[in-house]
Short mmCIF file of C-alpha atoms in Angstrom, two decimals:
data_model
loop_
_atom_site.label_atom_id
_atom_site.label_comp_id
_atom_site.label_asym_id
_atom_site.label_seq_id
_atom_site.Cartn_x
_atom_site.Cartn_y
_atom_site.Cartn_z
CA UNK A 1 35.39 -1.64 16.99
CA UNK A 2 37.70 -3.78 18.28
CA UNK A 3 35.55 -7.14 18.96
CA UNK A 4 37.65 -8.69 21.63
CA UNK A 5 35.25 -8.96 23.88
CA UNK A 6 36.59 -12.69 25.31
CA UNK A 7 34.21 -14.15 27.78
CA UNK A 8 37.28 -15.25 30.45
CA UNK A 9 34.94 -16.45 33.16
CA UNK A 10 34.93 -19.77 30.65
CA UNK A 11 37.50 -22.08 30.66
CA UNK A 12 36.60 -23.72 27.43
CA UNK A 13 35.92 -23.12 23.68
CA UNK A 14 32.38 -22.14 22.84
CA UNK A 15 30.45 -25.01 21.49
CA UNK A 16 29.97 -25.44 17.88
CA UNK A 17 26.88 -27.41 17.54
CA UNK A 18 24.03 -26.67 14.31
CA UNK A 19 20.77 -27.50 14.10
CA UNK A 20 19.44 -29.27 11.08
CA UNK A 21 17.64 -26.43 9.96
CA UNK A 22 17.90 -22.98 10.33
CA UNK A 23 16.77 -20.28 8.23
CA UNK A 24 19.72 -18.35 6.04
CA UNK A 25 19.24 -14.66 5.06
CA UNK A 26 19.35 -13.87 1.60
CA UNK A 27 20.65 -11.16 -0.19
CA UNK A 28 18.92 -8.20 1.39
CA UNK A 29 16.27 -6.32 -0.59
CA UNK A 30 13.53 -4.26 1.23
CA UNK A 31 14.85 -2.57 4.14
CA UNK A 32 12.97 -0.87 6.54
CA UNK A 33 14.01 2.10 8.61
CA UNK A 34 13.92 2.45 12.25
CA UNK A 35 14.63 5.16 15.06
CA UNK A 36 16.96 3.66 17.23
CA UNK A 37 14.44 5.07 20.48
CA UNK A 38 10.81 4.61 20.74
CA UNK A 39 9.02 7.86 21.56
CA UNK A 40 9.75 7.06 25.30
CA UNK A 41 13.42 7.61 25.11
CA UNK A 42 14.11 3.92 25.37
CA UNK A 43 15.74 2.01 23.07
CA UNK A 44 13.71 0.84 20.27
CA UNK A 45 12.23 -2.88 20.28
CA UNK A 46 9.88 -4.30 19.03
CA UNK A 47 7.90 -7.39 19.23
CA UNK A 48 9.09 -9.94 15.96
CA UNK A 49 5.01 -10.19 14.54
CA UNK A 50 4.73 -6.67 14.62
CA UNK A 51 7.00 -7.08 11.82
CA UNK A 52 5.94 -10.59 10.38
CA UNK A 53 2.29 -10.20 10.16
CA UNK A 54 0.46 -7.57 7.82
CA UNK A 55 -2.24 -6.28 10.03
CA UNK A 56 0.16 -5.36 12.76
CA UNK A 57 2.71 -4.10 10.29
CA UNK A 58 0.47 -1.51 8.68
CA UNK A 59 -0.43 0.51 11.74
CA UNK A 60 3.28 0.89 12.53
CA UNK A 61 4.02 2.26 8.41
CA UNK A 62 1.05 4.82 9.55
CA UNK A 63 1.68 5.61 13.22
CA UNK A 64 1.00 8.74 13.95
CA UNK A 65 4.35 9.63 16.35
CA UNK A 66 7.46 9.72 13.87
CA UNK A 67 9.59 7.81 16.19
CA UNK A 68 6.92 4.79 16.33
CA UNK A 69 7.06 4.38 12.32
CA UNK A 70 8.89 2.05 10.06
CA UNK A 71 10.32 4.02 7.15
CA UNK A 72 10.62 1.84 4.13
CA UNK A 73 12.15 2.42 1.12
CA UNK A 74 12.16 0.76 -1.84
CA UNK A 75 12.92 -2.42 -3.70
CA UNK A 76 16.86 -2.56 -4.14
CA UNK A 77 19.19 -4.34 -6.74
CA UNK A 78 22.37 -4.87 -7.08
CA UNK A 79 22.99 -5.01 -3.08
CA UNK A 80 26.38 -5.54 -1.70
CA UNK A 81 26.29 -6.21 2.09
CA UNK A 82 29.63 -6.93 3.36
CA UNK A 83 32.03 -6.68 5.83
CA UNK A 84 35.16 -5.15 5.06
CA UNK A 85 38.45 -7.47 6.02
CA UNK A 86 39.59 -7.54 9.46
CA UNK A 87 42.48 -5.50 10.81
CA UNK A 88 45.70 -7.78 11.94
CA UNK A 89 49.37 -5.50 13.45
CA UNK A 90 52.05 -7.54 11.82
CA UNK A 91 54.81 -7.48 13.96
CA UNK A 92 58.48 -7.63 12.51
CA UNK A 93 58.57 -11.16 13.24
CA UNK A 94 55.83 -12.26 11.19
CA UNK A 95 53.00 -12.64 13.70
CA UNK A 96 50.46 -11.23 13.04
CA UNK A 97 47.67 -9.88 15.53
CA UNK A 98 43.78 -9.52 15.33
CA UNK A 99 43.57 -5.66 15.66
CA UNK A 100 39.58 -4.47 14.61
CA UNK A 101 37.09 -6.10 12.73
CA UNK A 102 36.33 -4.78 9.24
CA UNK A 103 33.31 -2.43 8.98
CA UNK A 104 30.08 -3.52 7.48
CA UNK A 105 29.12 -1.64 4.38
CA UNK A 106 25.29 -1.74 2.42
CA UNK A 107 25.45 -0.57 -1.10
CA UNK A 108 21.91 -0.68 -3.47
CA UNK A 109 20.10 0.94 -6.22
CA UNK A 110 16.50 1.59 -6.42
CA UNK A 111 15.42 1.67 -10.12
CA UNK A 112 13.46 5.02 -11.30
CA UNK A 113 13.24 6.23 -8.31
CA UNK A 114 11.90 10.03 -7.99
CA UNK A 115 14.66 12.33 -7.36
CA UNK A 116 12.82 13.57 -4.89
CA UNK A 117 13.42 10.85 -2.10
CA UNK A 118 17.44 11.74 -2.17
CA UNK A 119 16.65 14.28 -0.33
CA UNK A 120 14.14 12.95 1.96
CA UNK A 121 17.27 10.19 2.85
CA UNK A 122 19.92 12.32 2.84
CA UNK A 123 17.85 14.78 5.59
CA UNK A 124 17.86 11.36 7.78
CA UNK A 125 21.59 11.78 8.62
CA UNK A 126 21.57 13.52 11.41
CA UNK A 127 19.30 11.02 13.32
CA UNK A 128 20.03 7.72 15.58
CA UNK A 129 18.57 5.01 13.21
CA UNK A 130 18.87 1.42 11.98
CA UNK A 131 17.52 -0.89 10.03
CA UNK A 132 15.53 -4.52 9.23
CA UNK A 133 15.25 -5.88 5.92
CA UNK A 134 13.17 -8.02 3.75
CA UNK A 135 15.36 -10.22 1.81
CA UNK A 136 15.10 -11.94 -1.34
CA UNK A 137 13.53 -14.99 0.08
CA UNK A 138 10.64 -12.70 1.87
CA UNK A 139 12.43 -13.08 5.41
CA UNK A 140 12.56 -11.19 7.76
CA UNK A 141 16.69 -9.95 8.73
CA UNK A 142 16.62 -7.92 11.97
CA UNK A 143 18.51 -8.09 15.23
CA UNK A 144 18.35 -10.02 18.38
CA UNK A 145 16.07 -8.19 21.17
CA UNK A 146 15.88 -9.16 24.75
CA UNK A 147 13.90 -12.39 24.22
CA UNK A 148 13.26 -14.58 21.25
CA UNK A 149 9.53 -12.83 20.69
CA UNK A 150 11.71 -9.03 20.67
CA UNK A 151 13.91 -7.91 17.73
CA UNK A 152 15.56 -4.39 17.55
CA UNK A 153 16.87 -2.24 14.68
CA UNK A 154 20.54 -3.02 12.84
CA UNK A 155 21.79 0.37 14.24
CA UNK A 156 23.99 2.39 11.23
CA UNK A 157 26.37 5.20 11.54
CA UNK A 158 24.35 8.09 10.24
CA UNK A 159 27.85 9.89 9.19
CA UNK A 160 28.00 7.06 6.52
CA UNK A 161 24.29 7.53 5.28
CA UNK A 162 24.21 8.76 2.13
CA UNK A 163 22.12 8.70 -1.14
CA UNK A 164 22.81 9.76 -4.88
CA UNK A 165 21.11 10.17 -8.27
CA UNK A 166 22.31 8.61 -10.83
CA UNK A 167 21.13 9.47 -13.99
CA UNK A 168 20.02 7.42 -16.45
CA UNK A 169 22.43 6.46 -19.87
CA UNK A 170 22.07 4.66 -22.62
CA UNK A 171 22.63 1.15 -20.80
CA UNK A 172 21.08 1.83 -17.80
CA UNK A 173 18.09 3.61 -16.15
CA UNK A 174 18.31 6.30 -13.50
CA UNK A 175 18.78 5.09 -10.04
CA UNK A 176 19.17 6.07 -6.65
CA UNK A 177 22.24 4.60 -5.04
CA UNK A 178 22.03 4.42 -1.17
CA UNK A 179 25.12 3.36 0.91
CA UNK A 180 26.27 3.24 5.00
CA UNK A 181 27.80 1.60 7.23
CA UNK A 182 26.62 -0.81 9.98
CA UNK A 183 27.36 1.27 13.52
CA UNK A 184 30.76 -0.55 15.06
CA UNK A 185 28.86 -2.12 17.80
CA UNK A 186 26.31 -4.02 15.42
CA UNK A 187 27.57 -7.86 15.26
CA UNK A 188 26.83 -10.50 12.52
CA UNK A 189 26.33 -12.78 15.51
CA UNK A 190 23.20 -10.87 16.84
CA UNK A 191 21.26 -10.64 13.59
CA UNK A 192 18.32 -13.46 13.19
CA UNK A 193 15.81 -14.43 10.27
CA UNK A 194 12.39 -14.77 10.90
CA UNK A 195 10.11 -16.58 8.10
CA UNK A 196 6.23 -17.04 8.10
CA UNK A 197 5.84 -13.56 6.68
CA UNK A 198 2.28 -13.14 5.52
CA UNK A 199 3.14 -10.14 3.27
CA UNK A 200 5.78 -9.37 0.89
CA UNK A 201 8.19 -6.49 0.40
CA UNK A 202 5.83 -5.15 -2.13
CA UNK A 203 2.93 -4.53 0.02
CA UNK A 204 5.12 -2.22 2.59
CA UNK A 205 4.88 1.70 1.78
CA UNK A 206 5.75 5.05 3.01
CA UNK A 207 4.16 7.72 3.60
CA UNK A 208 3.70 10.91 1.53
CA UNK A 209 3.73 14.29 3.16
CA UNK A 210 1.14 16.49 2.49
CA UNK A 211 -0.03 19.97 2.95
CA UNK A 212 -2.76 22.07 2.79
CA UNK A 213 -3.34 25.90 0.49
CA UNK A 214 -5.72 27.65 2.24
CA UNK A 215 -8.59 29.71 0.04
CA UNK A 216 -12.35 31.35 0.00
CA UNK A 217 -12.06 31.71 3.82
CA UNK A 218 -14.94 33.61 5.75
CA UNK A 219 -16.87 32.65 8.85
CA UNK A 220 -18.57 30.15 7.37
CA UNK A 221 -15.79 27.93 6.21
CA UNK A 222 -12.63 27.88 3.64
CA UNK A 223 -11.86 25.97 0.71
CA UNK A 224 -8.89 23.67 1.23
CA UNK A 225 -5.95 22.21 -1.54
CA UNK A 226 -4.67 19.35 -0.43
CA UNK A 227 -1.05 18.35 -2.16
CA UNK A 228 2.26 16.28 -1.14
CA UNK A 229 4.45 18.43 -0.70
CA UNK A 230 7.73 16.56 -2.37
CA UNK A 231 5.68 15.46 -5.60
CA UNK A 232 2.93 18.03 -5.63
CA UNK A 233 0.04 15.11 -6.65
CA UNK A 234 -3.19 15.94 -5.44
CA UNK A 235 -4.67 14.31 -1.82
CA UNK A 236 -7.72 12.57 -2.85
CA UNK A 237 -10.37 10.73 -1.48
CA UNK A 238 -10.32 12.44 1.98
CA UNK A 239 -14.05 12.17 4.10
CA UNK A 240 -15.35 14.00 6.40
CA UNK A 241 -13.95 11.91 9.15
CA UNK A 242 -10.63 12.46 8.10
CA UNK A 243 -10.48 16.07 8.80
CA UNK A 244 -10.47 17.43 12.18
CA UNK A 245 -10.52 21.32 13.28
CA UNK A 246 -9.83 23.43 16.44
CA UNK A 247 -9.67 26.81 17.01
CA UNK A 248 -6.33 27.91 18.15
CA UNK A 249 -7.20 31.36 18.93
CA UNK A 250 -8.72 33.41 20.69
CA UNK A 251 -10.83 30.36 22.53
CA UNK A 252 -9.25 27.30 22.01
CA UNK A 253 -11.08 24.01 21.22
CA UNK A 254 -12.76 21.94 18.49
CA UNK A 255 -14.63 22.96 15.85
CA UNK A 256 -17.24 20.61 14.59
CA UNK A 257 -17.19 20.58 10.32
CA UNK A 258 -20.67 20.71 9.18
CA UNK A 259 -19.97 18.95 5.56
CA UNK A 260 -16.79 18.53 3.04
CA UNK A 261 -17.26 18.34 -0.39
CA UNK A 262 -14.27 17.33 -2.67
CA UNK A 263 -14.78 19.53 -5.91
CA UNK A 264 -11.84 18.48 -8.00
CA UNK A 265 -8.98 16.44 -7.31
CA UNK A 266 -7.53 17.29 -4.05
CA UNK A 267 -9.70 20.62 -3.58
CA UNK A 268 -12.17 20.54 -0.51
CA UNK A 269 -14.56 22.68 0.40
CA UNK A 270 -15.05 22.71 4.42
CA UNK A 271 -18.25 24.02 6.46
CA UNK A 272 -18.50 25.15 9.70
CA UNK A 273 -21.40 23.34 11.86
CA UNK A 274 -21.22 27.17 13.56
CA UNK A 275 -20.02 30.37 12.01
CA UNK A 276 -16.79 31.36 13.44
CA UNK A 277 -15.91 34.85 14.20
CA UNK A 278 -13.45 37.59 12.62
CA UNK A 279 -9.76 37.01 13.69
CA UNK A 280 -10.59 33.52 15.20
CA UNK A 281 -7.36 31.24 14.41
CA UNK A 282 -8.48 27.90 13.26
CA UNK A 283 -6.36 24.74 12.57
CA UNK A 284 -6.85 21.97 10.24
CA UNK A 285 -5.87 18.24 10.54
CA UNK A 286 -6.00 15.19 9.00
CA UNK A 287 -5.71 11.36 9.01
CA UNK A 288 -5.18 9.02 6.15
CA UNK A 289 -3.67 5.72 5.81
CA UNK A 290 -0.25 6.76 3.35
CA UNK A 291 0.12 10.37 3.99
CA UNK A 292 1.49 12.44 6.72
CA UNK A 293 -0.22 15.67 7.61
CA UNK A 294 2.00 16.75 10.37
CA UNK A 295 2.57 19.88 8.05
CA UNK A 296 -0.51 20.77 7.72
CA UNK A 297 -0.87 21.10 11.65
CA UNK A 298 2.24 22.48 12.92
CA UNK A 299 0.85 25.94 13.29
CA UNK A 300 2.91 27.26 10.15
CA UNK A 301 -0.19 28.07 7.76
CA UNK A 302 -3.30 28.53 10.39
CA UNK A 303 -6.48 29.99 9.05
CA UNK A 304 -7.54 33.62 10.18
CA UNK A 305 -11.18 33.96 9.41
CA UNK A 306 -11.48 37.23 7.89
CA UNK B 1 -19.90 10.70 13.04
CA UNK B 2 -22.61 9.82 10.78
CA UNK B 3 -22.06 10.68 6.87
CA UNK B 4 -24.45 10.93 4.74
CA UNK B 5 -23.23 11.69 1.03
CA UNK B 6 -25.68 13.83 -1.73
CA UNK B 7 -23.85 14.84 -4.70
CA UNK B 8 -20.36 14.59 -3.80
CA UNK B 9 -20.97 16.52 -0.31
CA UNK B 10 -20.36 14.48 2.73
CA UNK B 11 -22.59 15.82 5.53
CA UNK B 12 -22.57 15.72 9.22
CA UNK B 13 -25.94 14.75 10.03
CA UNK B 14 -25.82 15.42 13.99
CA UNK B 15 -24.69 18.81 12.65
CA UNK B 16 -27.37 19.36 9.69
CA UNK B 17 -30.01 18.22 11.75
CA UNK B 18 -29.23 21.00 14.70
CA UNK B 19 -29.44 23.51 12.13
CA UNK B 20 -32.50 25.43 10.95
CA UNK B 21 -33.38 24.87 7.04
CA UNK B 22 -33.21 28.57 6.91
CA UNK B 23 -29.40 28.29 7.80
CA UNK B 24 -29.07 25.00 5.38
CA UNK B 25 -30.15 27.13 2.36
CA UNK B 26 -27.97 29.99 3.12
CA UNK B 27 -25.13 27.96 3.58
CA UNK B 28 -25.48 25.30 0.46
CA UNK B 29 -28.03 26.88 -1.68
CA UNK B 30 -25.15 27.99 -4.40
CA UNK B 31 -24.45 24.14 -4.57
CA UNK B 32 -27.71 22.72 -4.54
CA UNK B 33 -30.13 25.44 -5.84
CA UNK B 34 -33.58 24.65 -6.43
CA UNK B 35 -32.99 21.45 -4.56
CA UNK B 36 -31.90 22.69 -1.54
CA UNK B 37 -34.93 22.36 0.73
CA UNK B 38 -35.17 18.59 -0.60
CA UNK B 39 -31.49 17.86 0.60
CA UNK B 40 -32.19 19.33 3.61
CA UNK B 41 -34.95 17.01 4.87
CA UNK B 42 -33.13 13.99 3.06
CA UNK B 43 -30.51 14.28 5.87
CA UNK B 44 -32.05 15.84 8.71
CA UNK B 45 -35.26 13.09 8.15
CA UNK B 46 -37.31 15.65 9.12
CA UNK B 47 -40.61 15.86 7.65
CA UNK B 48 -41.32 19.69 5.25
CA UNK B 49 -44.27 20.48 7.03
CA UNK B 50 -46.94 21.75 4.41
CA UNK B 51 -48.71 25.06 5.20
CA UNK B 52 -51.87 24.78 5.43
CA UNK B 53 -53.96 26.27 3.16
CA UNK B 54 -56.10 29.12 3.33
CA UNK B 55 -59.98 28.55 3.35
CA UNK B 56 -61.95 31.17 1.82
CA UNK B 57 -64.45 32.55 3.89
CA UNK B 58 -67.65 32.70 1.72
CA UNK B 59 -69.06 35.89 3.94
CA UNK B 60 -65.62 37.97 2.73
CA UNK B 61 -66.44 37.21 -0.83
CA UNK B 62 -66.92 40.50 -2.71
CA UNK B 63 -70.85 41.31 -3.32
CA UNK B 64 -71.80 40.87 -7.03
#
């Protein structure tokens, strides 16, 4: 990027007045991921308390459509967030001439993290994302939307995504070490801090995926393991009203579930209000605050009632 | 939905109460045995309705 975009149409020098206060970012140490379109197509915005204040915030770690979620990650240290030195053409003379401005790099560990979530990153280069942060002084760090209430994701270049175990020594702990780059056409100018958070970094999470092992089916119902599928822990705590079912073949529509009983960690057994029949294709879903089910219900282990 | 929970098993009552006892006990009898019936009519809030019982008609008694 070359940043020469000179505004000719004025005559004069910008003007260079500060107000007595204004809120400083500091260094950055929560960031939140962000698809750079909302499941419209459009570009993604947002308004700034959806992002400041807890009860909107949570909804949004838990929506349901992947491109409406915020994806955080993890409490980083040792952060480096800077831009790289401008590029000046010297010419033979001396002179020297502004050329590009230097790209801006993020570089942070996350202590003991599972090994796990390097891959879950590293799968998230081939999307259009960006970023807001939390920084050290619980502020919000995000970038300018249409109107002072909006704010939009930091875009990055998803070539320069990239995560990496590092395992622990003697000195030090394992880590994971996440670094990119800034996309070109993100500008220091347009990024803003927001205070009055009524949550910290701590209280943000991501979700888990989970999926479900399939046993003890007949017409009268199935028995149903429910683990995440990166760490393998056991779903608990799931009601009744968290699970959902439709048949998927040969009539579809939903099935009403007469009772669920949770008979060790993770392991529910699920009635039918009605018996279904032979070589009926059923479907179960769920919904819980912290996991994603999505692969439970994307047709890839359906139930055939024998 | 409305959940009731007995023993660890959350119920459906719209759905429990729709279905016969004779379908209840077929279905969770393995899980609640003896108790069955009991759970049954805890959720549905139906009352067990006691058969009533057989008088003895003094002109069938056997002659002595």
């Amino acid at each position: 990027m070359s940043d020469k975009n000179c505004n000719c149409d004025v005559i004069s020098l910008g003007n260079t007045g500060k107000p007595d206060c204004s809120l400083i970012a500091d260094i950055a140490a929560f960031p939140l991921l962000d698809m750079a379109k909302d499941s419209t197509g459009a570009p993604k915005e947002r308004n700034k308390t959806d992002l400041t204040v807890w009860a909107n915030l949570e909804p949004i770690l838990n929506a349901a459509d992947p491109l409406d979620r915020i994806y955080p990650i993890g409490k980083f240290e040792n952060v480096e967030h800077n831009r790289e030195d401008d590029v000046f053409w010297t010419a033979n003379s001396g002179k020297t001439a502004f050329v590009r401005e230097g790209f801006k790099t993020f570089q942070g560990f996350i202590v003991n993290a599972p090994r796990e979530l390097t891959g879950k990153l590293n799968s998230n280069a081939c999307q259009s994302f960006g970023f807001h942060f939390l920084d050290d002084s619980n502020q919000l760090v995000t970038k300018k939307g249409t109107d002072s209430t909006k704010c939009r994701p930091i875009l990055i270049d998803s070539d320069t995504f990239r995560t990496k175990y590092v395992e622990a020594t003697n000195d030090a702990p394992a880590m994971l070490m996440l670094s990119f780059q800034w996309k070109s056409t993100e500008k220091d100018a347009d990024v803003v801090v927001v205070g009055g958070l009524d949550y910290t970094g701590s209280d943000v999470y991501g979700l888990l995926d989970a999926d479900a092992i399939y046993s003890n089916e007949s017409t009268a119902g199935f028995t149903a393991t429910i683990v995440t599928t990166c760490f393998g822990g056991a779903v608990e705590g799931l009601t009744l009203s968290d699970f959902t079912a439709a048949e998927i073949s040969p009539t579809p529509g939903a099935i009403v579930l007469a009772s669920a009983t949770e008979t060790s960690a993770g392991v529910y057994d699920i009635v039918f209000d009605t018996a279904q029949t032979s070589g009926d294709v059923i479907r179960l879903s769920a919904s819980k605050d912290r996991f994603d089910f999505s692969e439970m219900s994307d047709g890839t282990n359906d139930i055939t009632i024998p | 939905m409305i959940i009731k929970v007995i023993n660890g098993t959350q119920f459906n009552v719209r759905s429990i109460q729709k279905m016969s006892l004779s379908k209840f006990k077929e279905l969770y009898k393995v899980r609640f045995g003896e108790n069955t019936e009991s759970v049954y009519f805890e959720i549905t809030g139906k009352v067990k309705k006691e058969k009533p019982k057989k008088k003895k008609d003094k002109n069938e008694e056997a002659p002595n």
